[in-house]
mmCIF file of C-alpha atoms in Angstrom:
data_model
loop_
_atom_site.group_PDB
_atom_site.id
_atom_site.type_symbol
_atom_site.label_atom_id
_atom_site.label_comp_id
_atom_site.label_asym_id
_atom_site.label_seq_id
_atom_site.Cartn_x
_atom_site.Cartn_y
_atom_site.Cartn_z
ATOM 1 C CA MET A 328 -20.770 17.737 33.147
ATOM 2 C CA SER A 329 -21.869 16.327 29.791
ATOM 3 C CA GLN A 330 -25.240 16.384 28.573
ATOM 4 C CA LEU A 331 -27.768 13.540 28.232
ATOM 5 C CA PRO A 332 -27.837 12.218 24.801
ATOM 6 C CA ASP A 333 -30.731 13.474 22.748
ATOM 7 C CA PHE A 334 -32.802 10.250 22.970
ATOM 8 C CA GLU A 335 -35.735 11.671 21.547
ATOM 9 C CA GLY A 336 -34.126 13.048 18.663
ATOM 10 C CA LEU A 337 -32.264 9.967 17.878
ATOM 11 C CA ALA A 338 -35.697 7.634 18.285
ATOM 12 C CA LEU A 339 -37.306 10.117 15.820
ATOM 13 C CA PHE A 340 -34.515 10.134 13.369
ATOM 14 C CA ALA A 341 -34.473 6.314 13.480
ATOM 15 C CA LYS A 342 -38.197 6.390 12.456
ATOM 16 C CA VAL A 343 -37.813 8.946 9.616
ATOM 17 C CA ALA A 344 -34.862 6.886 8.350
ATOM 18 C CA GLU A 345 -37.426 3.747 8.479
ATOM 19 C CA GLU A 346 -40.422 5.206 7.278
ATOM 20 C CA GLY A 347 -38.705 7.539 4.510
ATOM 21 C CA SER A 348 -40.546 10.625 5.659
ATOM 22 C CA PHE A 349 -41.398 13.133 8.345
ATOM 23 C CA ALA A 350 -45.248 12.462 8.167
ATOM 24 C CA GLY A 351 -44.646 8.484 8.334
ATOM 25 C CA ALA A 352 -42.369 8.783 11.310
ATOM 26 C CA ALA A 353 -44.900 11.399 12.984
ATOM 27 C CA ARG A 354 -47.920 8.693 12.381
ATOM 28 C CA VAL A 355 -45.894 5.655 13.776
ATOM 29 C CA MET A 356 -44.752 7.755 16.843
ATOM 30 C CA ASN A 357 -48.152 9.421 17.176
ATOM 31 C CA VAL A 358 -46.542 12.888 17.455
ATOM 32 C CA SER A 359 -46.941 15.872 15.088
ATOM 33 C CA VAL A 360 -44.917 16.234 11.835
ATOM 34 C CA ALA A 361 -43.746 19.644 13.424
ATOM 35 C CA THR A 362 -42.435 17.863 16.473
ATOM 36 C CA VAL A 363 -40.323 15.409 14.173
ATOM 37 C CA SER A 364 -38.842 18.353 12.306
ATOM 38 C CA ARG A 365 -37.725 20.192 15.472
ATOM 39 C CA ALA A 366 -36.315 16.957 16.659
ATOM 40 C CA ILE A 367 -34.158 16.470 13.618
ATOM 41 C CA ALA A 368 -33.129 20.029 13.485
ATOM 42 C CA ARG A 369 -32.104 19.950 17.090
ATOM 43 C CA LEU A 370 -30.062 16.617 16.549
ATOM 44 C CA GLU A 371 -28.169 18.239 13.580
ATOM 45 C CA LYS A 372 -27.270 21.131 15.802
ATOM 46 C CA ARG A 373 -25.920 18.955 18.495
ATOM 47 C CA LEU A 374 -23.912 16.734 16.151
ATOM 48 C CA GLY A 375 -22.702 19.419 13.907
ATOM 49 C CA GLY A 376 -23.638 17.942 10.621
ATOM 50 C CA ARG A 377 -26.701 17.036 8.497
ATOM 51 C CA VAL A 378 -28.235 13.724 8.444
ATOM 52 C CA LEU A 379 -30.926 14.412 5.914
ATOM 53 C CA ASN A 380 -31.170 16.075 2.512
ATOM 54 C CA ARG A 381 -34.514 17.444 2.070
ATOM 55 C CA THR A 382 -36.209 18.578 -1.176
ATOM 56 C CA SER A 383 -40.043 19.752 -1.680
ATOM 57 C CA ARG A 384 -40.841 16.141 -2.677
ATOM 58 C CA LYS A 385 -38.605 13.662 -0.530
ATOM 59 C CA ILE A 386 -35.726 13.165 1.997
ATOM 60 C CA ALA A 387 -32.606 11.331 1.715
ATOM 61 C CA LEU A 388 -29.934 10.279 4.188
ATOM 62 C CA THR A 389 -26.589 11.849 4.076
ATOM 63 C CA ALA A 390 -23.533 9.699 4.265
ATOM 64 C CA PHE A 391 -23.320 10.918 7.691
ATOM 65 C CA GLY A 392 -27.034 10.022 8.376
ATOM 66 C CA HIS A 393 -26.561 6.416 6.920
ATOM 67 C CA THR A 394 -23.881 5.857 9.748
ATOM 68 C CA LEU A 395 -26.161 7.330 12.402
ATOM 69 C CA ALA A 396 -29.206 5.524 11.366
ATOM 70 C CA GLU A 397 -28.247 1.963 12.178
ATOM 71 C CA ARG A 398 -26.939 3.025 15.722
ATOM 72 C CA ALA A 399 -29.909 5.163 16.060
ATOM 73 C CA SER A 400 -32.376 2.145 15.450
ATOM 74 C CA ARG A 401 -30.277 -0.018 17.835
ATOM 75 C CA VAL A 402 -30.996 2.556 20.679
ATOM 76 C CA LEU A 403 -34.736 2.771 19.773
ATOM 77 C CA ALA A 404 -35.022 -1.236 19.885
ATOM 78 C CA GLU A 405 -33.030 -1.186 23.153
ATOM 79 C CA ALA A 406 -35.476 1.057 24.687
ATOM 80 C CA GLU A 407 -38.481 -0.269 23.326
ATOM 81 C CA GLU A 408 -37.370 -3.653 24.520
ATOM 82 C CA ALA A 409 -36.442 -2.424 28.028
ATOM 83 C CA GLU A 410 -39.899 -0.910 28.234
ATOM 84 C CA SER A 411 -41.433 -4.130 26.988
ATOM 85 C CA ALA A 412 -39.715 -6.027 29.992
ATOM 86 C CA ALA A 413 -40.521 -3.608 32.632
ATOM 87 C CA ARG A 414 -44.286 -3.585 31.639
ATOM 88 C CA GLU A 415 -44.386 -7.618 31.694
ATOM 89 C CA LEU A 416 -42.448 -7.513 34.894
ATOM 90 C CA SER A 417 -45.163 -5.260 36.559
ATOM 91 C CA SER A 418 -47.750 -7.645 35.806
ATOM 92 C CA ARG A 419 -48.980 -10.977 37.121
ATOM 93 C CA PRO A 420 -47.202 -13.782 35.158
ATOM 94 C CA ARG A 421 -49.456 -15.697 32.819
ATOM 95 C CA GLY A 422 -49.994 -17.715 29.696
ATOM 96 C CA MET A 423 -48.580 -20.956 28.442
ATOM 97 C CA VAL A 424 -45.117 -22.161 29.237
ATOM 98 C CA ARG A 425 -44.043 -25.160 27.009
ATOM 99 C CA LEU A 426 -41.627 -27.190 29.313
ATOM 100 C CA ALA A 427 -39.700 -30.085 28.673
ATOM 101 C CA ALA A 428 -38.062 -32.532 31.315
ATOM 102 C CA PRO A 429 -36.314 -35.883 31.444
ATOM 103 C CA MET A 430 -39.219 -38.490 31.978
ATOM 104 C CA SER A 431 -37.867 -40.245 35.185
ATOM 105 C CA PHE A 432 -36.885 -36.961 36.760
ATOM 106 C CA GLY A 433 -40.317 -35.123 35.605
ATOM 107 C CA LEU A 434 -42.256 -38.089 37.141
ATOM 108 C CA ARG A 435 -40.224 -38.276 40.417
ATOM 109 C CA GLU A 436 -39.677 -34.587 41.221
ATOM 110 C CA VAL A 437 -41.550 -32.300 38.730
ATOM 111 C CA ALA A 438 -44.840 -33.689 38.556
ATOM 112 C CA GLY A 439 -45.364 -33.578 42.355
ATOM 113 C CA LEU A 440 -44.455 -29.735 42.237
ATOM 114 C CA MET A 441 -47.067 -28.840 39.822
ATOM 115 C CA PRO A 442 -49.992 -28.369 42.249
ATOM 116 C CA GLU A 443 -48.142 -25.915 44.401
ATOM 117 C CA PHE A 444 -46.889 -24.010 41.518
ATOM 118 C CA PHE A 445 -50.561 -23.673 40.164
ATOM 119 C CA ARG A 446 -51.663 -22.404 43.474
ATOM 120 C CA LEU A 447 -48.987 -19.602 43.466
ATOM 121 C CA TYR A 448 -49.496 -18.956 39.601
ATOM 122 C CA PRO A 449 -52.986 -19.641 38.889
ATOM 123 C CA GLU A 450 -52.629 -17.795 35.540
ATOM 124 C CA ILE A 451 -49.940 -19.863 34.146
ATOM 125 C CA HIS A 452 -50.782 -23.123 32.065
ATOM 126 C CA VAL A 453 -47.767 -25.753 31.460
ATOM 127 C CA ASP A 454 -47.478 -27.881 28.739
ATOM 128 C CA LEU A 455 -45.164 -30.364 30.435
ATOM 129 C CA HIS A 456 -43.259 -32.765 27.856
ATOM 130 C CA LEU A 457 -41.564 -35.705 29.502
ATOM 131 C CA SER A 458 -39.183 -37.458 27.256
ATOM 132 C CA ASP A 459 -35.332 -38.742 27.780
ATOM 133 C CA ALA A 460 -34.666 -37.484 24.210
ATOM 134 C CA THR A 461 -32.826 -33.885 24.209
ATOM 135 C CA VAL A 462 -35.499 -31.590 22.479
ATOM 136 C CA ASP A 463 -34.404 -28.691 20.307
ATOM 137 C CA LEU A 464 -35.862 -25.880 22.111
ATOM 138 C CA ILE A 465 -35.786 -23.274 19.459
ATOM 139 C CA GLY A 466 -36.558 -25.513 16.625
ATOM 140 C CA GLU A 467 -39.649 -27.294 18.372
ATOM 141 C CA GLY A 468 -40.844 -24.255 19.890
ATOM 142 C CA TYR A 469 -40.247 -24.885 23.654
ATOM 143 C CA ASP A 470 -40.027 -22.165 26.310
ATOM 144 C CA ALA A 471 -37.773 -23.917 28.815
ATOM 145 C CA ALA A 472 -36.419 -27.447 29.620
ATOM 146 C CA LEU A 473 -34.961 -29.163 32.647
ATOM 147 C CA ARG A 474 -31.759 -30.613 31.570
ATOM 148 C CA ILE A 475 -29.358 -33.264 33.543
ATOM 149 C CA ALA A 476 -26.030 -32.585 31.640
ATOM 150 C CA ASP A 477 -22.682 -30.376 31.415
ATOM 151 C CA LEU A 478 -24.712 -28.294 28.431
ATOM 152 C CA PRO A 479 -22.092 -27.556 26.002
ATOM 153 C CA ASP A 480 -24.627 -25.856 23.889
ATOM 154 C CA SER A 481 -23.780 -22.093 24.130
ATOM 155 C CA SER A 482 -26.867 -20.803 22.531
ATOM 156 C CA LEU A 483 -28.948 -21.476 25.524
ATOM 157 C CA ILE A 484 -29.226 -19.657 28.737
ATOM 158 C CA ALA A 485 -28.616 -22.013 31.753
ATOM 159 C CA ARG A 486 -29.501 -21.805 35.031
ATOM 160 C CA ARG A 487 -27.602 -24.542 37.447
ATOM 161 C CA LEU A 488 -30.191 -25.893 40.076
ATOM 162 C CA ARG A 489 -28.188 -28.550 41.652
ATOM 163 C CA PRO A 490 -25.562 -31.200 41.248
ATOM 164 C CA ILE A 491 -26.411 -34.625 40.109
ATOM 165 C CA SER A 492 -24.248 -37.747 40.862
ATOM 166 C CA ARG A 493 -24.054 -40.980 39.255
ATOM 167 C CA PHE A 494 -23.251 -44.241 40.528
ATOM 168 C CA VAL A 495 -22.499 -47.578 39.206
ATOM 169 C CA VAL A 496 -24.475 -50.070 40.954
ATOM 170 C CA ALA A 497 -25.632 -53.793 41.288
ATOM 171 C CA SER A 498 -27.627 -56.077 43.727
ATOM 172 C CA PRO A 499 -26.378 -58.147 46.393
ATOM 173 C CA SER A 500 -27.533 -61.005 44.482
ATOM 174 C CA TYR A 501 -25.600 -60.100 41.429
ATOM 175 C CA ILE A 502 -22.312 -59.482 43.613
ATOM 176 C CA ALA A 503 -22.684 -62.905 45.323
ATOM 177 C CA ARG A 504 -23.102 -64.709 41.819
ATOM 178 C CA TYR A 505 -20.628 -62.701 39.850
ATOM 179 C CA GLY A 506 -18.140 -61.068 42.291
ATOM 180 C CA ARG A 507 -17.508 -57.567 43.025
ATOM 181 C CA PRO A 508 -15.557 -55.507 40.586
ATOM 182 C CA GLN A 509 -12.379 -53.895 42.202
ATOM 183 C CA TYR A 510 -11.080 -51.881 39.001
ATOM 184 C CA PRO A 511 -13.222 -50.523 36.265
ATOM 185 C CA ALA A 512 -11.504 -52.530 33.406
ATOM 186 C CA GLU A 513 -13.002 -55.746 35.301
ATOM 187 C CA LEU A 514 -16.579 -54.232 34.067
ATOM 188 C CA ASN A 515 -15.680 -55.457 30.592
ATOM 189 C CA ALA A 516 -16.369 -58.967 31.801
ATOM 190 C CA HIS A 517 -19.647 -58.145 33.430
ATOM 191 C CA HIS A 518 -23.246 -57.479 32.244
ATOM 192 C CA CYS A 519 -23.347 -53.920 32.132
ATOM 193 C CA LEU A 520 -26.805 -52.485 31.071
ATOM 194 C CA GLY A 521 -26.955 -49.566 28.505
ATOM 195 C CA TYR A 522 -28.914 -46.212 28.403
ATOM 196 C CA ALA A 523 -29.414 -44.617 25.140
ATOM 197 C CA TYR A 524 -29.660 -41.097 25.894
ATOM 198 C CA ARG A 525 -26.429 -40.663 28.146
ATOM 199 C CA ALA A 526 -24.943 -37.094 27.341
ATOM 200 C CA ARG A 527 -22.638 -37.063 24.320
ATOM 201 C CA THR A 528 -21.089 -40.713 24.777
ATOM 202 C CA GLN A 529 -22.071 -44.387 25.382
ATOM 203 C CA ASN A 530 -18.844 -44.861 27.456
ATOM 204 C CA TRP A 531 -18.618 -44.871 31.322
ATOM 205 C CA ARG A 532 -15.495 -42.782 32.236
ATOM 206 C CA PHE A 533 -14.120 -43.204 35.393
ATOM 207 C CA ARG A 534 -11.457 -41.340 37.604
ATOM 208 C CA ASN A 535 -9.684 -41.783 41.188
ATOM 209 C CA ASP A 536 -8.301 -39.645 43.505
ATOM 210 C CA ALA A 537 -4.788 -40.350 41.967
ATOM 211 C CA GLY A 538 -5.602 -38.929 38.834
ATOM 212 C CA GLU A 539 -5.922 -42.262 37.077
ATOM 213 C CA GLU A 540 -8.514 -42.218 34.346
ATOM 214 C CA MET A 541 -10.341 -45.573 32.722
ATOM 215 C CA THR A 542 -12.943 -45.723 29.974
ATOM 216 C CA ILE A 543 -15.109 -48.759 29.397
ATOM 217 C CA THR A 544 -18.030 -49.411 26.930
ATOM 218 C CA PRO A 545 -20.956 -51.096 28.741
ATOM 219 C CA SER A 546 -22.091 -54.448 26.947
ATOM 220 C CA GLY A 547 -24.949 -56.522 28.408
ATOM 221 C CA PRO A 548 -28.265 -57.992 27.721
ATOM 222 C CA LEU A 549 -30.266 -54.751 27.863
ATOM 223 C CA ASN A 550 -30.276 -51.173 26.319
ATOM 224 C CA VAL A 551 -33.148 -48.696 27.121
ATOM 225 C CA THR A 552 -34.407 -45.206 26.207
ATOM 226 C CA ASN A 553 -35.732 -44.515 29.880
ATOM 227 C CA ILE A 554 -33.441 -44.793 32.940
ATOM 228 C CA ASP A 555 -36.079 -46.304 34.952
ATOM 229 C CA ALA A 556 -36.309 -49.209 32.494
ATOM 230 C CA LEU A 557 -32.916 -50.438 33.691
ATOM 231 C CA VAL A 558 -34.053 -50.914 37.577
ATOM 232 C CA PRO A 559 -36.015 -54.276 37.437
ATOM 233 C CA THR A 560 -33.179 -55.895 35.638
ATOM 234 C CA VAL A 561 -30.636 -54.507 38.203
ATOM 235 C CA LEU A 562 -33.023 -55.334 41.110
ATOM 236 C CA SER A 563 -33.238 -59.000 39.690
ATOM 237 C CA GLY A 564 -29.317 -59.701 40.155
ATOM 238 C CA LEU A 565 -28.852 -59.567 36.173
ATOM 239 C CA GLY A 566 -26.801 -56.701 35.355
ATOM 240 C CA ILE A 567 -24.913 -53.686 36.548
ATOM 241 C CA ALA A 568 -26.230 -50.134 35.662
ATOM 242 C CA GLU A 569 -25.220 -46.625 35.968
ATOM 243 C CA LEU A 570 -27.732 -44.631 37.692
ATOM 244 C CA PRO A 571 -28.177 -40.865 38.534
ATOM 245 C CA SER A 572 -28.434 -40.262 42.251
ATOM 246 C CA PHE A 573 -32.163 -39.418 41.974
ATOM 247 C CA VAL A 574 -33.111 -42.795 40.941
ATOM 248 C CA ALA A 575 -30.505 -44.671 43.122
ATOM 249 C CA ASP A 576 -30.467 -42.895 46.439
ATOM 250 C CA ASP A 577 -33.581 -44.929 47.653
ATOM 251 C CA TYR A 578 -32.244 -48.219 46.531
ATOM 252 C CA LEU A 579 -28.715 -47.580 47.983
ATOM 253 C CA ALA A 580 -30.323 -46.645 51.333
ATOM 254 C CA ASP A 581 -32.122 -49.660 51.992
ATOM 255 C CA GLY A 582 -29.702 -52.023 50.605
ATOM 256 C CA ARG A 583 -31.316 -53.345 47.374
ATOM 257 C CA LEU A 584 -28.612 -52.142 45.385
ATOM 258 C CA GLU A 585 -24.678 -51.506 46.355
ATOM 259 C CA HIS A 586 -22.391 -48.810 45.136
ATOM 260 C CA LEU A 587 -19.634 -50.348 42.978
ATOM 261 C CA LEU A 588 -16.089 -49.064 42.534
ATOM 262 C CA PRO A 589 -16.525 -46.366 45.456
ATOM 263 C CA ASP A 590 -12.941 -45.165 44.819
ATOM 264 C CA TRP A 591 -13.496 -44.139 41.202
ATOM 265 C CA ARG A 592 -16.065 -41.345 40.218
ATOM 266 C CA LEU A 593 -17.915 -40.892 36.973
ATOM 267 C CA PRO A 594 -18.198 -37.326 35.762
ATOM 268 C CA SER A 595 -20.647 -35.170 37.678
ATOM 269 C CA GLY A 596 -23.344 -33.513 35.862
ATOM 270 C CA ALA A 597 -25.983 -31.021 37.114
ATOM 271 C CA LEU A 598 -29.503 -30.191 36.785
ATOM 272 C CA TYR A 599 -30.084 -27.077 34.759
ATOM 273 C CA PHE A 600 -33.218 -24.942 34.038
ATOM 274 C CA VAL A 601 -32.569 -23.983 30.280
ATOM 275 C CA THR A 602 -34.076 -21.268 27.943
ATOM 276 C CA PRO A 603 -33.317 -19.968 24.538
ATOM 277 C CA ALA A 604 -30.778 -17.077 24.475
ATOM 278 C CA SER A 605 -32.916 -13.730 24.623
ATOM 279 C CA LYS A 606 -32.439 -10.229 25.873
ATOM 280 C CA VAL A 607 -35.907 -10.416 27.576
ATOM 281 C CA ARG A 608 -37.166 -13.585 29.622
ATOM 282 C CA ALA A 609 -41.021 -13.648 29.800
ATOM 283 C CA THR A 610 -42.418 -13.218 33.575
ATOM 284 C CA LYS A 611 -44.120 -16.587 33.291
ATOM 285 C CA VAL A 612 -40.892 -18.422 32.361
ATOM 286 C CA ALA A 613 -38.826 -16.322 34.953
ATOM 287 C CA ALA A 614 -41.608 -17.404 37.599
ATOM 288 C CA LEU A 615 -41.078 -21.344 36.810
ATOM 289 C CA SER A 616 -37.255 -20.607 36.815
ATOM 290 C CA ASP A 617 -37.635 -19.327 40.428
ATOM 291 C CA PHE A 618 -39.854 -21.764 41.590
ATOM 292 C CA PHE A 619 -37.704 -24.804 40.613
ATOM 293 C CA ALA A 620 -34.783 -22.768 41.911
ATOM 294 C CA THR A 621 -36.589 -22.897 45.378
ATOM 295 C CA HIS A 622 -37.964 -26.636 45.186
ATOM 296 C CA LEU A 623 -35.382 -28.503 43.181
ATOM 297 C CA ALA A 624 -32.034 -26.873 44.440
ATOM 298 C CA ARG A 625 -30.038 -29.001 46.723
ATOM 299 C CA SER A 626 -26.373 -28.498 47.593
#
């Protein structure tokens, strides 16, 4: 059976290489110089080669030592990070979480959950930023965001919470006045309202079960930066809009709006909890992620 790696020797060697002396490493690691010296000697014996050249005044890395120092530093950093994560996981989540969310979704579904979250986690504070514009999590200093998209950004860690469907809708009065389109291309002759923050493109892309695809560019009297701003104009019978399910469902259920082109589908999206890429996620952020996974997830 092989022996375990000499983690202590590697860690102390990494600090010697970083500090440039046994005394400096001993001070940083809160051990004696003798302990450092013994660890380096043990490591060299184990590895069968010198990692340091020693004189009465200074030490210097050998070529072998230079190669080992980088790897030993990574081992030490990983161990420190693992311990830090374990300590944080063992403590009660606390502190500020800066969270971004789409405005309409945030008002409808996130704001109402906050009282329950604060009852569960009284030591967490949430700075909730509501905007349909996509924020730069890293550049703007956010801890997390709720996003409705297909998330091409590989620099983020994404947790899928639930699918989000989208519907092209109109009011019964609009249909009575202008007719019901039977094919996506017919929408080019209709008053189709626009939403400025659609993911990646302003086009509506349709697909049916036969594999046919059709793309149209909406053109009409209104373009908005918040999806709810489309609703009064659509309800008044003055236009057609593409609405996400969390906005459209109630209006479709009571008949105030009707689903157009039911045989054609728009690309489906999903609700994600996203965070900047990191090896260690703060417990306050993990708590919020788990809470949303429980309360916002739907099949």
